[in-house]
mmCIF file of C-alpha atoms and ligand atoms in Angstrom:
data_model
loop_
_atom_site.group_PDB
_atom_site.id
_atom_site.type_symbol
_atom_site.label_atom_id
_atom_site.label_comp_id
_atom_site.label_asym_id
_atom_site.label_seq_id
_atom_site.Cartn_x
_atom_site.Cartn_y
_atom_site.Cartn_z
ATOM 1 C CA MET A 1 -5.405 -6.844 -18.042
ATOM 2 C CA ASN A 2 -6.000 -6.924 -14.322
ATOM 3 C CA ALA A 3 -3.228 -5.598 -12.133
ATOM 4 C CA ILE A 4 -4.282 -7.977 -9.385
ATOM 5 C CA SER A 5 -6.614 -10.922 -9.579
ATOM 6 C CA LEU A 6 -7.491 -12.988 -6.523
ATOM 7 C CA ASN A 7 -9.568 -16.117 -6.876
ATOM 8 C CA ASN A 8 -10.933 -18.043 -3.927
ATOM 9 C CA LEU A 9 -7.992 -17.017 -1.780
ATOM 10 C CA ASP A 10 -7.612 -18.595 1.660
ATOM 11 C CA ILE A 11 -4.734 -17.531 3.923
ATOM 12 C CA SER A 12 -3.653 -19.130 7.198
ATOM 13 C CA TYR A 13 -1.207 -18.581 10.008
ATOM 14 C CA GLY A 14 -0.411 -22.084 11.228
ATOM 15 C CA ASP A 15 -3.717 -23.779 12.042
ATOM 16 C CA SER A 16 -5.764 -20.651 11.950
ATOM 17 C CA LYS A 17 -7.322 -19.585 8.671
ATOM 18 C CA VAL A 18 -7.836 -15.824 8.688
ATOM 19 C CA VAL A 19 -8.817 -15.063 5.061
ATOM 20 C CA HIS A 20 -11.657 -17.059 3.524
ATOM 21 C CA GLY A 21 -12.449 -17.386 -0.170
ATOM 22 C CA VAL A 22 -11.555 -13.874 -1.293
ATOM 23 C CA THR A 23 -12.208 -13.218 -4.999
ATOM 24 C CA LEU A 24 -11.365 -9.806 -6.394
ATOM 25 C CA ASP A 25 -10.173 -8.197 -9.647
ATOM 26 C CA ILE A 26 -8.350 -4.871 -9.616
ATOM 27 C CA ALA A 27 -7.835 -3.258 -13.021
ATOM 28 C CA GLU A 28 -4.537 -1.808 -14.168
ATOM 29 C CA GLY A 29 -4.417 1.863 -13.155
ATOM 30 C CA GLU A 30 -7.189 1.481 -10.599
ATOM 31 C CA SER A 31 -6.949 2.644 -6.995
ATOM 32 C CA PHE A 32 -8.723 0.147 -4.761
ATOM 33 C CA ALA A 33 -9.251 0.219 -0.984
ATOM 34 C CA LEU A 34 -9.666 -2.562 1.555
ATOM 35 C CA VAL A 35 -11.565 -1.340 4.606
ATOM 36 C CA GLY A 36 -12.926 -3.092 7.682
ATOM 37 C CA GLU A 37 -12.354 -3.497 11.369
ATOM 38 C CA SER A 38 -8.981 -4.377 12.842
ATOM 39 C CA GLY A 39 -8.153 -8.066 12.430
ATOM 40 C CA SER A 40 -10.411 -8.574 9.397
ATOM 41 C CA GLY A 41 -7.510 -9.770 7.223
ATOM 42 C CA LYS A 42 -6.650 -6.676 5.187
ATOM 43 C CA SER A 43 -2.896 -6.645 5.829
ATOM 44 C CA THR A 44 -2.746 -10.409 5.416
ATOM 45 C CA ILE A 45 -4.108 -10.088 1.871
ATOM 46 C CA LEU A 46 -1.469 -7.465 1.018
ATOM 47 C CA ARG A 47 1.244 -9.695 2.458
ATOM 48 C CA ALA A 48 0.123 -12.668 0.380
ATOM 49 C CA ILE A 49 0.141 -10.585 -2.818
ATOM 50 C CA ALA A 50 3.624 -9.336 -1.924
ATOM 51 C CA GLY A 51 4.822 -12.903 -1.323
ATOM 52 C CA LEU A 52 5.216 -12.379 2.430
ATOM 53 C CA ALA A 53 2.487 -14.784 3.620
ATOM 54 C CA PRO A 54 3.580 -18.278 2.651
ATOM 55 C CA ASP A 55 0.501 -20.246 3.671
ATOM 56 C CA TRP A 56 -2.227 -19.634 1.106
ATOM 57 C CA THR A 57 -4.393 -21.547 -1.369
ATOM 58 C CA GLY A 58 -6.420 -20.345 -4.345
ATOM 59 C CA GLU A 59 -5.062 -18.043 -7.046
ATOM 60 C CA ILE A 60 -3.109 -14.808 -6.923
ATOM 61 C CA SER A 61 -2.249 -13.192 -10.265
ATOM 62 C CA VAL A 62 -0.220 -10.039 -10.675
ATOM 63 C CA LEU A 63 -0.350 -8.355 -14.100
ATOM 64 C CA GLY A 64 -1.641 -11.557 -15.662
ATOM 65 C CA LYS A 65 1.009 -13.803 -14.156
ATOM 66 C CA ALA A 66 -0.001 -16.389 -11.548
ATOM 67 C CA ARG A 67 1.993 -16.233 -8.366
ATOM 68 C CA THR A 68 3.635 -19.413 -7.170
ATOM 69 C CA HIS A 69 4.784 -20.109 -3.626
ATOM 70 C CA GLY A 70 8.423 -19.587 -4.606
ATOM 71 C CA ILE A 71 10.478 -16.414 -4.669
ATOM 72 C CA GLU A 72 9.817 -14.528 -7.892
ATOM 73 C CA ARG A 73 12.067 -11.584 -8.431
ATOM 74 C CA ALA A 74 10.217 -10.386 -11.554
ATOM 75 C CA VAL A 75 6.879 -10.248 -9.691
ATOM 76 C CA ALA A 76 8.572 -8.710 -6.670
ATOM 77 C CA ARG A 77 9.832 -5.815 -8.780
ATOM 78 C CA GLN A 78 6.372 -5.104 -10.174
ATOM 79 C CA VAL A 79 4.681 -5.001 -6.764
ATOM 80 C CA GLN A 80 6.053 -3.001 -3.869
ATOM 81 C CA MET A 81 4.679 -2.467 -0.383
ATOM 82 C CA VAL A 82 4.546 0.681 1.764
ATOM 83 C CA PHE A 83 3.936 0.175 5.480
ATOM 84 C CA GLN A 84 2.226 2.241 8.142
ATOM 85 C CA ASP A 85 5.311 3.001 10.182
ATOM 86 C CA PRO A 86 8.029 4.596 8.076
ATOM 87 C CA TYR A 87 10.466 4.534 10.999
ATOM 88 C CA GLY A 88 10.155 0.779 11.389
ATOM 89 C CA SER A 89 10.581 0.184 7.666
ATOM 90 C CA LEU A 90 13.796 2.241 7.324
ATOM 91 C CA HIS A 91 17.081 0.977 8.758
ATOM 92 C CA PRO A 92 18.116 3.467 11.503
ATOM 93 C CA ARG A 93 21.841 3.364 10.665
ATOM 94 C CA LYS A 94 21.544 3.659 6.903
ATOM 95 C CA THR A 95 21.420 7.014 5.165
ATOM 96 C CA ILE A 96 18.521 7.872 2.894
ATOM 97 C CA ASP A 97 20.959 7.468 -0.001
ATOM 98 C CA ALA A 98 21.763 3.909 1.105
ATOM 99 C CA ALA A 99 18.092 3.042 1.625
ATOM 100 C CA LEU A 100 17.173 4.220 -1.872
ATOM 101 C CA SER A 101 20.258 2.749 -3.591
ATOM 102 C CA GLU A 102 19.879 -0.703 -2.084
ATOM 103 C CA PRO A 103 17.047 -2.022 -4.303
ATOM 104 C CA LEU A 104 19.011 -0.816 -7.350
ATOM 105 C CA ALA A 105 22.200 -2.534 -6.183
ATOM 106 C CA ILE A 106 20.375 -5.803 -5.461
ATOM 107 C CA ASN A 107 18.962 -5.765 -8.983
ATOM 108 C CA GLY A 108 22.216 -4.732 -10.651
ATOM 109 C CA ILE A 109 20.907 -1.363 -11.833
ATOM 110 C CA GLY A 110 23.480 1.373 -12.456
ATOM 111 C CA ASN A 111 23.330 5.173 -12.469
ATOM 112 C CA ARG A 112 22.323 4.966 -8.858
ATOM 113 C CA GLY A 113 23.244 8.456 -7.690
ATOM 114 C CA GLU A 114 21.287 10.052 -10.476
ATOM 115 C CA ARG A 115 18.272 7.800 -9.884
ATOM 116 C CA VAL A 116 18.277 8.608 -6.172
ATOM 117 C CA GLU A 117 18.367 12.347 -6.874
ATOM 118 C CA THR A 118 15.515 12.064 -9.376
ATOM 119 C CA MET A 119 13.390 10.055 -6.949
ATOM 120 C CA LEU A 120 13.999 12.446 -4.035
ATOM 121 C CA LYS A 121 12.754 15.226 -6.261
ATOM 122 C CA ALA A 122 9.715 13.157 -7.346
ATOM 123 C CA VAL A 123 8.603 12.703 -3.717
ATOM 124 C CA GLY A 124 9.192 16.365 -2.880
ATOM 125 C CA LEU A 125 12.368 16.039 -0.807
ATOM 126 C CA ASP A 126 15.292 18.425 -1.086
ATOM 127 C CA GLN A 127 18.668 16.902 -2.091
ATOM 128 C CA ARG A 128 20.096 17.886 1.303
ATOM 129 C CA PHE A 129 18.169 14.951 2.803
ATOM 130 C CA ARG A 130 20.160 12.473 0.751
ATOM 131 C CA PHE A 131 22.940 11.803 3.249
ATOM 132 C CA ARG A 132 20.866 12.156 6.396
ATOM 133 C CA PHE A 133 19.636 9.349 8.638
ATOM 134 C CA PRO A 134 15.974 8.458 9.296
ATOM 135 C CA HIS A 135 15.981 9.949 12.834
ATOM 136 C CA GLN A 136 16.926 13.335 11.365
ATOM 137 C CA LEU A 137 13.680 13.417 9.384
ATOM 138 C CA SER A 138 10.097 14.122 10.425
ATOM 139 C CA GLY A 139 7.452 11.409 10.180
ATOM 140 C CA GLY A 140 6.113 12.828 6.935
ATOM 141 C CA GLN A 141 9.594 13.084 5.425
ATOM 142 C CA ARG A 142 10.299 9.490 6.428
ATOM 143 C CA GLN A 143 7.102 8.333 4.761
ATOM 144 C CA ARG A 144 8.193 10.193 1.611
ATOM 145 C CA VAL A 145 11.439 8.214 1.744
ATOM 146 C CA ALA A 146 9.546 4.937 2.222
ATOM 147 C CA ILE A 147 7.401 5.757 -0.820
ATOM 148 C CA ALA A 148 10.522 6.700 -2.807
ATOM 149 C CA ARG A 149 12.145 3.411 -1.858
ATOM 150 C CA ALA A 150 9.082 1.483 -3.021
ATOM 151 C CA LEU A 151 9.218 3.285 -6.370
ATOM 152 C CA MET A 152 12.961 2.835 -7.072
ATOM 153 C CA LEU A 153 12.420 -0.273 -9.208
ATOM 154 C CA GLU A 154 9.601 1.380 -11.186
ATOM 155 C CA PRO A 155 6.858 -1.017 -10.037
ATOM 156 C CA LYS A 156 3.379 -1.051 -11.583
ATOM 157 C CA VAL A 157 1.520 -1.771 -8.344
ATOM 158 C CA LEU A 158 1.847 -0.282 -4.859
ATOM 159 C CA LEU A 159 0.399 -2.098 -1.853
ATOM 160 C CA LEU A 160 -0.169 0.594 0.768
ATOM 161 C CA ASP A 161 -0.886 -0.568 4.324
ATOM 162 C CA GLU A 162 -2.351 2.373 6.264
ATOM 163 C CA PRO A 163 0.293 4.682 4.780
ATOM 164 C CA THR A 164 -0.862 7.800 6.624
ATOM 165 C CA SER A 165 -2.354 6.556 9.886
ATOM 166 C CA ALA A 166 0.880 6.933 11.903
ATOM 167 C CA LEU A 167 1.253 10.569 10.836
ATOM 168 C CA ASP A 168 0.020 13.817 12.352
ATOM 169 C CA VAL A 169 -3.264 14.903 10.832
ATOM 170 C CA SER A 170 -1.641 17.978 9.272
ATOM 171 C CA VAL A 171 0.929 15.788 7.498
ATOM 172 C CA GLN A 172 -1.546 13.146 6.319
ATOM 173 C CA ALA A 173 -2.981 15.440 3.651
ATOM 174 C CA GLU A 174 0.499 16.121 2.215
ATOM 175 C CA ILE A 175 1.231 12.427 1.848
ATOM 176 C CA LEU A 176 -2.219 11.762 0.347
ATOM 177 C CA ASN A 177 -1.630 14.516 -2.188
ATOM 178 C CA LEU A 178 1.767 13.035 -2.997
ATOM 179 C CA LEU A 179 0.260 9.564 -3.515
ATOM 180 C CA LYS A 180 -2.431 11.011 -5.761
ATOM 181 C CA ARG A 181 0.123 12.861 -7.889
ATOM 182 C CA LEU A 182 2.520 9.904 -8.147
ATOM 183 C CA ARG A 183 -0.264 7.606 -9.268
ATOM 184 C CA ARG A 184 -1.218 10.019 -12.028
ATOM 185 C CA GLU A 185 2.365 10.688 -13.136
ATOM 186 C CA GLN A 186 3.529 7.081 -13.085
ATOM 187 C CA GLY A 187 0.306 5.280 -14.065
ATOM 188 C CA LEU A 188 0.389 3.211 -10.869
ATOM 189 C CA THR A 189 -2.207 0.811 -9.518
ATOM 190 C CA TYR A 190 -2.900 1.136 -5.784
ATOM 191 C CA LEU A 191 -4.268 -1.413 -3.363
ATOM 192 C CA LEU A 192 -4.661 0.550 -0.146
ATOM 193 C CA VAL A 193 -5.608 -0.597 3.341
ATOM 194 C CA THR A 194 -7.126 2.060 5.563
ATOM 195 C CA HIS A 195 -9.468 2.636 8.503
ATOM 196 C CA ASN A 196 -10.202 6.056 7.204
ATOM 197 C CA LEU A 197 -13.139 6.371 4.808
ATOM 198 C CA PRO A 198 -12.364 9.987 3.827
ATOM 199 C CA VAL A 199 -8.986 8.664 2.609
ATOM 200 C CA VAL A 200 -10.865 6.171 0.427
ATOM 201 C CA SER A 201 -13.030 8.966 -0.999
ATOM 202 C CA PHE A 202 -9.964 11.076 -1.749
ATOM 203 C CA LEU A 203 -7.674 8.477 -3.252
ATOM 204 C CA CYS A 204 -9.675 5.487 -4.502
ATOM 205 C CA ASP A 205 -12.088 4.410 -7.228
ATOM 206 C CA ARG A 206 -13.577 1.355 -5.526
ATOM 207 C CA LEU A 207 -13.479 -0.365 -2.165
ATOM 208 C CA ALA A 208 -14.082 -3.747 -0.604
ATOM 209 C CA VAL A 209 -15.519 -3.953 2.900
ATOM 210 C CA MET A 210 -14.030 -6.843 4.867
ATOM 211 C CA ARG A 211 -15.205 -8.606 8.001
ATOM 212 C CA HIS A 212 -13.765 -11.697 9.686
ATOM 213 C CA GLY A 213 -11.577 -12.507 6.688
ATOM 214 C CA ARG A 214 -14.346 -12.266 4.092
ATOM 215 C CA ILE A 215 -15.407 -9.605 1.625
ATOM 216 C CA VAL A 216 -18.814 -8.288 2.659
ATOM 217 C CA GLU A 217 -19.297 -5.935 -0.278
ATOM 218 C CA VAL A 218 -17.501 -4.289 -3.198
ATOM 219 C CA ALA A 219 -18.661 -0.750 -4.002
ATOM 220 C CA ASP A 220 -17.769 2.331 -6.040
ATOM 221 C CA VAL A 221 -16.483 5.376 -4.211
ATOM 222 C CA ALA A 222 -19.540 7.254 -5.533
ATOM 223 C CA GLN A 223 -21.699 4.910 -3.440
ATOM 224 C CA LEU A 224 -19.518 5.558 -0.420
ATOM 225 C CA LYS A 225 -19.749 9.326 -0.889
ATOM 226 C CA SER A 226 -23.530 9.246 -1.205
ATOM 227 C CA GLY A 227 -23.885 6.861 1.740
ATOM 228 C CA GLN A 228 -25.435 4.138 -0.420
ATOM 229 C CA LEU A 229 -23.621 0.984 0.519
ATOM 230 C CA ALA A 230 -25.710 -2.167 0.134
ATOM 231 C CA GLU A 231 -24.846 -4.164 3.248
ATOM 232 C CA ALA A 232 -25.940 -3.293 6.772
ATOM 233 C CA TYR A 233 -22.426 -3.961 8.061
ATOM 234 C CA SER A 234 -20.912 -1.513 5.567
ATOM 235 C CA MET A 235 -23.392 1.138 6.673
ATOM 236 C CA GLU A 236 -22.436 0.518 10.307
ATOM 237 C CA LEU A 237 -18.804 1.091 9.407
ATOM 238 C CA LEU A 238 -19.741 4.260 7.575
ATOM 239 C CA ALA A 239 -21.803 5.494 10.521
ATOM 240 C CA ALA A 240 -18.915 4.815 12.889
ATOM 241 C CA THR A 241 -16.591 7.046 10.878
ATOM 242 C CA GLU A 242 -16.340 10.538 12.174
ATOM 243 C CA GLY A 243 -17.996 13.095 9.907
ATOM 244 C CA HIS A 244 -20.106 10.449 8.221
ATOM 245 C CA ALA A 245 -22.367 9.761 11.174
ATOM 246 C CA GLY A 246 -25.174 11.768 9.618
ATOM 247 C CA ALA A 247 -25.064 9.895 6.331
ATOM 248 C CA ALA A 248 -26.347 6.666 7.806
ATOM 249 C CA ALA A 249 -28.821 8.154 10.250
HETATM 250 N N1 LIG B 1 1.895 -13.185 12.048
HETATM 251 C C1 LIG B 1 0.701 -13.614 12.470
HETATM 252 N N2 LIG B 1 0.563 -14.798 13.119
HETATM 253 C C2 LIG B 1 -0.646 -15.237 13.534
HETATM 254 N N3 LIG B 1 -1.792 -14.561 13.353
HETATM 255 C C3 LIG B 1 -1.739 -13.394 12.726
HETATM 256 C C4 LIG B 1 -0.489 -12.847 12.249
HETATM 257 N N4 LIG B 1 -0.747 -11.653 11.656
HETATM 258 C C5 LIG B 1 -2.079 -11.468 11.758
HETATM 259 N N5 LIG B 1 -2.675 -12.491 12.389
HETATM 260 C C6 LIG B 1 -4.123 -12.647 12.654
HETATM 261 O O1 LIG B 1 -4.777 -12.679 11.403
HETATM 262 C C7 LIG B 1 -5.994 -11.962 11.459
HETATM 263 C C8 LIG B 1 -5.981 -10.878 10.380
HETATM 264 O O2 LIG B 1 -4.970 -9.932 10.713
HETATM 265 P P1 LIG B 1 -4.601 -8.717 9.768
HETATM 266 O O3 LIG B 1 -4.524 -9.181 8.362
HETATM 267 O O4 LIG B 1 -3.404 -8.075 10.343
HETATM 268 O O5 LIG B 1 -5.886 -7.791 9.933
HETATM 269 P P2 LIG B 1 -6.107 -6.255 9.561
HETATM 270 O O6 LIG B 1 -4.951 -5.795 8.719
HETATM 271 O O7 LIG B 1 -7.413 -6.225 8.849
HETATM 272 O O8 LIG B 1 -6.185 -5.538 10.874
HETATM 273 C C9 LIG B 1 -6.121 -11.428 12.879
HETATM 274 O O9 LIG B 1 -6.926 -12.319 13.594
HETATM 275 C C10 LIG B 1 -4.706 -11.451 13.376
HETATM 276 O O10 LIG B 1 -4.673 -11.642 14.762
HETATM 277 MG MG1 LIG B 2 -3.575 -4.307 9.163
#
């Protein structure tokens, strides 16, 4: 079964259509990247899959179930989103304990204290962080909390929108390692948006290159690593990425 299946997906904001005819299958357990210049529609696709972009046509299926335009709690539990800015996505006046307990409370799940402790451990945070507030944590620690929060309902799919690009370079590697380990341990499927092609090489199996709301090319990470992307635009993107400049020359 595909974790995510998009068929001829168009997405608009008001009168302006920003995603055009996107068709894409992502297998269960796969880690898939969307790359492309700013404004190419990557985040918009994640939002539509998460049910946060109301104005779309075409088909979106999650784990074999077609999404409708209504609110679907069952689909929502299976697919969780992690955003770029962990400070913006955590309520400043709620403790970490409250942030992690909330999805459980909303869904009527008990044993909350124990589940919060287990999840803190899973994302590599000491229990002493449990009753702290977001501003008492570093950026990397906050992103660990945001990832923990996304995992509280045991989803199958994580939608990751530039999850490390707001972090210091030294912290990025820690979070990437964490994401790699969590995917392995929990059998997760990732759909990851990033500007950073080394991140794609580290964490993903395949990628789609996007431009102006369309998919230019779908490729394996092996092709990315060997600098053998098919489309001229993809090669331009590769050449523009620091450390890969030589590959396209
Ligand atoms: N809330 C919004 N209202 C109107 N236009 C938007 C909104 N969010 C994004 N856009 C536009 O949609 C296009 C795609 O944006 P986005 O999906 O955020 O791109 P990316 O994530 O690839 O940088 C851009 O032209 C952007 O300006
Ligand atoms: Mg974006």
